[in-house]
Amino acid sequence: MLTAHFFYYFAAMDLKKIFGTVLTLLGIGGLVYTAILFGNSTGTTKQLIVFGVLGAIFFFSGIGLIRNTSKS
């Protein structure tokens, strides 16, 4: 019974780290896509704002999740 508890605890910790990594990678992708649109001057202002803000939200939430999971 005790080993099952530890397994679920560590599985949940790893799941949080994986989810944080996925969020961080999605955020980086969104920010890179925004930079490409900005550099090519093909994106409208609305597109740049939406992709940039979403990329920043994903990036910083992923970094925060990884940082908080590593401390505990």
mmCIF file of N, CA and C in Angstrom:
data_model
loop_
_atom_site.group_PDB
_atom_site.id
_atom_site.type_symbol
_atom_site.label_atom_id
_atom_site.label_comp_id
_atom_site.label_asym_id
_atom_site.label_seq_id
_atom_site.Cartn_x
_atom_site.Cartn_y
_atom_site.Cartn_z
ATOM 1 N N MET A 1 0.829 -1.193 0.000
ATOM 2 C CA MET A 1 0.000 0.000 0.000
ATOM 3 C C MET A 1 0.871 1.253 0.000
ATOM 4 N N LEU A 2 1.942 1.217 0.775
ATOM 5 C CA LEU A 2 2.827 2.367 0.866
ATOM 6 C C LEU A 2 3.573 2.601 -0.445
ATOM 7 N N THR A 3 3.971 1.531 -1.119
ATOM 8 C CA THR A 3 4.686 1.687 -2.390
ATOM 9 C C THR A 3 3.775 2.253 -3.466
ATOM 10 N N ALA A 4 2.500 1.896 -3.438
ATOM 11 C CA ALA A 4 1.561 2.437 -4.415
ATOM 12 C C ALA A 4 1.409 3.941 -4.225
ATOM 13 N N HIS A 5 1.404 4.383 -2.980
ATOM 14 C CA HIS A 5 1.292 5.818 -2.699
ATOM 15 C C HIS A 5 2.496 6.569 -3.263
ATOM 16 N N PHE A 6 3.697 6.031 -3.050
ATOM 17 C CA PHE A 6 4.898 6.670 -3.579
ATOM 18 C C PHE A 6 4.901 6.676 -5.096
ATOM 19 N N PHE A 7 4.420 5.589 -5.715
ATOM 20 C CA PHE A 7 4.367 5.523 -7.174
ATOM 21 C C PHE A 7 3.464 6.616 -7.727
ATOM 22 N N TYR A 8 2.275 6.771 -7.153
ATOM 23 C CA TYR A 8 1.358 7.798 -7.639
ATOM 24 C C TYR A 8 1.901 9.197 -7.383
ATOM 25 N N TYR A 9 2.596 9.387 -6.272
ATOM 26 C CA TYR A 9 3.180 10.691 -5.966
ATOM 27 C C TYR A 9 4.238 11.059 -7.000
ATOM 28 N N PHE A 10 5.150 10.133 -7.298
ATOM 29 C CA PHE A 10 6.207 10.425 -8.257
ATOM 30 C C PHE A 10 5.679 10.478 -9.681
ATOM 31 N N ALA A 11 4.655 9.699 -9.993
ATOM 32 C CA ALA A 11 4.057 9.769 -11.328
ATOM 33 C C ALA A 11 3.402 11.126 -11.529
ATOM 34 N N ALA A 12 2.754 11.642 -10.491
ATOM 35 C CA ALA A 12 2.127 12.960 -10.598
ATOM 36 C C ALA A 12 3.182 14.044 -10.735
ATOM 37 N N MET A 13 4.300 13.906 -10.054
ATOM 38 C CA MET A 13 5.375 14.889 -10.170
ATOM 39 C C MET A 13 5.942 14.893 -11.584
ATOM 40 N N ASP A 14 6.165 13.708 -12.127
ATOM 41 C CA ASP A 14 6.689 13.628 -13.485
ATOM 42 C C ASP A 14 5.684 14.169 -14.490
ATOM 43 N N LEU A 15 4.399 13.932 -14.259
ATOM 44 C CA LEU A 15 3.372 14.436 -15.161
ATOM 45 C C LEU A 15 3.357 15.962 -15.162
ATOM 46 N N LYS A 16 3.548 16.569 -14.008
ATOM 47 C CA LYS A 16 3.598 18.031 -13.931
ATOM 48 C C LYS A 16 4.806 18.574 -14.686
ATOM 49 N N LYS A 17 5.944 17.900 -14.551
ATOM 50 C CA LYS A 17 7.137 18.345 -15.267
ATOM 51 C C LYS A 17 6.958 18.202 -16.773
ATOM 52 N N ILE A 18 6.338 17.104 -17.195
ATOM 53 C CA ILE A 18 6.096 16.897 -18.629
ATOM 54 C C ILE A 18 5.138 17.952 -19.153
ATOM 55 N N PHE A 19 4.065 18.225 -18.411
ATOM 56 C CA PHE A 19 3.103 19.237 -18.837
ATOM 57 C C PHE A 19 3.748 20.621 -18.865
ATOM 58 N N GLY A 20 4.601 20.907 -17.893
ATOM 59 C CA GLY A 20 5.324 22.177 -17.891
ATOM 60 C C GLY A 20 6.248 22.300 -19.085
ATOM 61 N N THR A 21 6.898 21.199 -19.450
ATOM 62 C CA THR A 21 7.776 21.205 -20.619
ATOM 63 C C THR A 21 6.986 21.420 -21.897
ATOM 64 N N VAL A 22 5.829 20.763 -22.009
ATOM 65 C CA VAL A 22 4.986 20.937 -23.199
ATOM 66 C C VAL A 22 4.506 22.376 -23.302
ATOM 67 N N LEU A 23 4.066 22.953 -22.186
ATOM 68 C CA LEU A 23 3.625 24.351 -22.202
ATOM 69 C C LEU A 23 4.761 25.288 -22.597
ATOM 70 N N THR A 24 5.946 25.024 -22.079
ATOM 71 C CA THR A 24 7.096 25.864 -22.410
ATOM 72 C C THR A 24 7.429 25.775 -23.890
ATOM 73 N N LEU A 25 7.421 24.563 -24.440
ATOM 74 C CA LEU A 25 7.717 24.394 -25.867
ATOM 75 C C LEU A 25 6.651 25.040 -26.749
ATOM 76 N N LEU A 26 5.384 24.931 -26.350
ATOM 77 C CA LEU A 26 4.321 25.611 -27.100
ATOM 78 C C LEU A 26 4.495 27.127 -27.039
ATOM 79 N N GLY A 27 4.893 27.624 -25.889
ATOM 80 C CA GLY A 27 5.135 29.058 -25.749
ATOM 81 C C GLY A 27 6.278 29.529 -26.616
ATOM 82 N N ILE A 28 7.362 28.757 -26.642
ATOM 83 C CA ILE A 28 8.493 29.111 -27.501
ATOM 84 C C ILE A 28 8.067 29.090 -28.960
ATOM 85 N N GLY A 29 7.287 28.081 -29.330
ATOM 86 C CA GLY A 29 6.791 28.007 -30.707
ATOM 87 C C GLY A 29 5.930 29.201 -31.073
ATOM 88 N N GLY A 30 5.056 29.613 -30.158
ATOM 89 C CA GLY A 30 4.214 30.777 -30.414
ATOM 90 C C GLY A 30 5.011 32.057 -30.538
ATOM 91 N N LEU A 31 6.026 32.206 -29.699
ATOM 92 C CA LEU A 31 6.857 33.408 -29.768
ATOM 93 C C LEU A 31 7.713 33.425 -31.033
ATOM 94 N N VAL A 32 8.223 32.269 -31.436
ATOM 95 C CA VAL A 32 9.003 32.196 -32.681
ATOM 96 C C VAL A 32 8.111 32.486 -33.880
ATOM 97 N N TYR A 33 6.893 31.940 -33.870
ATOM 98 C CA TYR A 33 5.961 32.200 -34.971
ATOM 99 C C TYR A 33 5.616 33.688 -35.048
ATOM 100 N N THR A 34 5.437 34.320 -33.893
ATOM 101 C CA THR A 34 5.177 35.758 -33.861
ATOM 102 C C THR A 34 6.353 36.533 -34.432
ATOM 103 N N ALA A 35 7.570 36.123 -34.081
ATOM 104 C CA ALA A 35 8.763 36.800 -34.601
ATOM 105 C C ALA A 35 8.877 36.628 -36.111
ATOM 106 N N ILE A 36 8.531 35.451 -36.616
ATOM 107 C CA ILE A 36 8.574 35.223 -38.067
ATOM 108 C C ILE A 36 7.545 36.094 -38.770
ATOM 109 N N LEU A 37 6.329 36.154 -38.230
ATOM 110 C CA LEU A 37 5.302 37.013 -38.831
ATOM 111 C C LEU A 37 5.723 38.475 -38.792
ATOM 112 N N PHE A 38 6.319 38.887 -37.687
ATOM 113 C CA PHE A 38 6.764 40.271 -37.563
ATOM 114 C C PHE A 38 7.903 40.567 -38.533
ATOM 115 N N GLY A 39 8.834 39.640 -38.657
ATOM 116 C CA GLY A 39 9.981 39.845 -39.539
ATOM 117 C C GLY A 39 9.606 39.869 -41.008
ATOM 118 N N ASN A 40 8.643 39.043 -41.380
ATOM 119 C CA ASN A 40 8.215 38.994 -42.779
ATOM 120 C C ASN A 40 7.183 40.062 -43.109
ATOM 121 N N SER A 41 6.680 40.745 -42.110
ATOM 122 C CA SER A 41 5.641 41.772 -42.270
ATOM 123 C C SER A 41 4.397 41.221 -42.943
ATOM 124 N N THR A 42 4.099 39.924 -42.706
ATOM 125 C CA THR A 42 2.912 39.332 -43.311
ATOM 126 C C THR A 42 1.733 39.287 -42.351
ATOM 127 N N GLY A 43 1.994 39.385 -41.066
ATOM 128 C CA GLY A 43 0.924 39.294 -40.085
ATOM 129 C C GLY A 43 0.296 40.641 -39.799
ATOM 130 N N THR A 44 -1.002 40.605 -39.541
ATOM 131 C CA THR A 44 -1.676 41.828 -39.133
ATOM 132 C C THR A 44 -1.342 42.106 -37.665
ATOM 133 N N THR A 45 -1.672 43.289 -37.224
ATOM 134 C CA THR A 45 -1.390 43.654 -35.835
ATOM 135 C C THR A 45 -2.144 42.745 -34.877
ATOM 136 N N LYS A 46 -3.378 42.399 -35.228
ATOM 137 C CA LYS A 46 -4.187 41.533 -34.377
ATOM 138 C C LYS A 46 -3.547 40.150 -34.241
ATOM 139 N N GLN A 47 -3.046 39.600 -35.341
ATOM 140 C CA GLN A 47 -2.384 38.297 -35.294
ATOM 141 C C GLN A 47 -1.136 38.341 -34.429
ATOM 142 N N LEU A 48 -0.354 39.390 -34.583
ATOM 143 C CA LEU A 48 0.872 39.505 -33.799
ATOM 144 C C LEU A 48 0.579 39.582 -32.307
ATOM 145 N N ILE A 49 -0.450 40.341 -31.945
ATOM 146 C CA ILE A 49 -0.805 40.473 -30.533
ATOM 147 C C ILE A 49 -1.314 39.146 -29.980
ATOM 148 N N VAL A 50 -2.196 38.474 -30.719
ATOM 149 C CA VAL A 50 -2.782 37.218 -30.233
ATOM 150 C C VAL A 50 -1.718 36.143 -30.075
ATOM 151 N N PHE A 51 -0.914 35.920 -31.110
ATOM 152 C CA PHE A 51 0.114 34.879 -31.034
ATOM 153 C C PHE A 51 1.188 35.224 -30.006
ATOM 154 N N GLY A 52 1.550 36.487 -29.920
ATOM 155 C CA GLY A 52 2.563 36.895 -28.948
ATOM 156 C C GLY A 52 2.097 36.736 -27.516
ATOM 157 N N VAL A 53 0.865 37.150 -27.235
ATOM 158 C CA VAL A 53 0.338 37.048 -25.869
ATOM 159 C C VAL A 53 0.139 35.585 -25.480
ATOM 160 N N LEU A 54 -0.434 34.784 -26.382
ATOM 161 C CA LEU A 54 -0.616 33.367 -26.075
ATOM 162 C C LEU A 54 0.721 32.656 -25.891
ATOM 163 N N GLY A 55 1.686 32.978 -26.733
ATOM 164 C CA GLY A 55 3.010 32.385 -26.581
ATOM 165 C C GLY A 55 3.643 32.748 -25.254
ATOM 166 N N ALA A 56 3.505 34.009 -24.855
ATOM 167 C CA ALA A 56 4.072 34.448 -23.576
ATOM 168 C C ALA A 56 3.369 33.780 -22.397
ATOM 169 N N ILE A 57 2.047 33.659 -22.470
ATOM 170 C CA ILE A 57 1.296 33.003 -21.394
ATOM 171 C C ILE A 57 1.724 31.547 -21.260
ATOM 172 N N PHE A 58 1.780 30.825 -22.385
ATOM 173 C CA PHE A 58 2.194 29.420 -22.338
ATOM 174 C C PHE A 58 3.621 29.291 -21.826
ATOM 175 N N PHE A 59 4.512 30.149 -22.311
ATOM 176 C CA PHE A 59 5.917 30.056 -21.927
ATOM 177 C C PHE A 59 6.097 30.283 -20.435
ATOM 178 N N PHE A 60 5.546 31.372 -19.920
ATOM 179 C CA PHE A 60 5.763 31.692 -18.512
ATOM 180 C C PHE A 60 5.003 30.756 -17.574
ATOM 181 N N SER A 61 3.833 30.260 -17.996
ATOM 182 C CA SER A 61 3.145 29.289 -17.142
ATOM 183 C C SER A 61 3.891 27.961 -17.123
ATOM 184 N N GLY A 62 4.470 27.560 -18.244
ATOM 185 C CA GLY A 62 5.271 26.336 -18.266
ATOM 186 C C GLY A 62 6.515 26.454 -17.418
ATOM 187 N N ILE A 63 7.202 27.586 -17.513
ATOM 188 C CA ILE A 63 8.395 27.807 -16.691
ATOM 189 C C ILE A 63 8.024 27.819 -15.211
ATOM 190 N N GLY A 64 6.930 28.464 -14.874
ATOM 191 C CA GLY A 64 6.487 28.496 -13.477
ATOM 192 C C GLY A 64 6.114 27.121 -12.958
ATOM 193 N N LEU A 65 5.472 26.315 -13.794
ATOM 194 C CA LEU A 65 5.100 24.969 -13.378
ATOM 195 C C LEU A 65 6.332 24.104 -13.155
ATOM 196 N N ILE A 66 7.302 24.208 -14.035
ATOM 197 C CA ILE A 66 8.540 23.445 -13.867
ATOM 198 C C ILE A 66 9.280 23.907 -12.614
ATOM 199 N N ARG A 67 9.347 25.202 -12.409
ATOM 200 C CA ARG A 67 10.072 25.744 -11.254
ATOM 201 C C ARG A 67 9.410 25.330 -9.940
ATOM 202 N N ASN A 68 8.080 25.401 -9.869
ATOM 203 C CA ASN A 68 7.380 25.033 -8.636
ATOM 204 C C ASN A 68 7.414 23.533 -8.385
ATOM 205 N N THR A 69 7.406 22.737 -9.429
ATOM 206 C CA THR A 69 7.453 21.286 -9.268
ATOM 207 C C THR A 69 8.827 20.838 -8.799
ATOM 208 N N SER A 70 9.860 21.486 -9.267
ATOM 209 C CA SER A 70 11.218 21.096 -8.890
ATOM 210 C C SER A 70 11.513 21.404 -7.424
ATOM 211 N N LYS A 71 10.902 22.428 -6.872
ATOM 212 C CA LYS A 71 11.185 22.824 -5.492
ATOM 213 C C LYS A 71 10.559 21.889 -4.472
ATOM 214 N N SER A 72 9.393 21.337 -4.795
ATOM 215 C CA SER A 72 8.695 20.530 -3.784
ATOM 216 C C SER A 72 9.076 19.083 -3.778
#
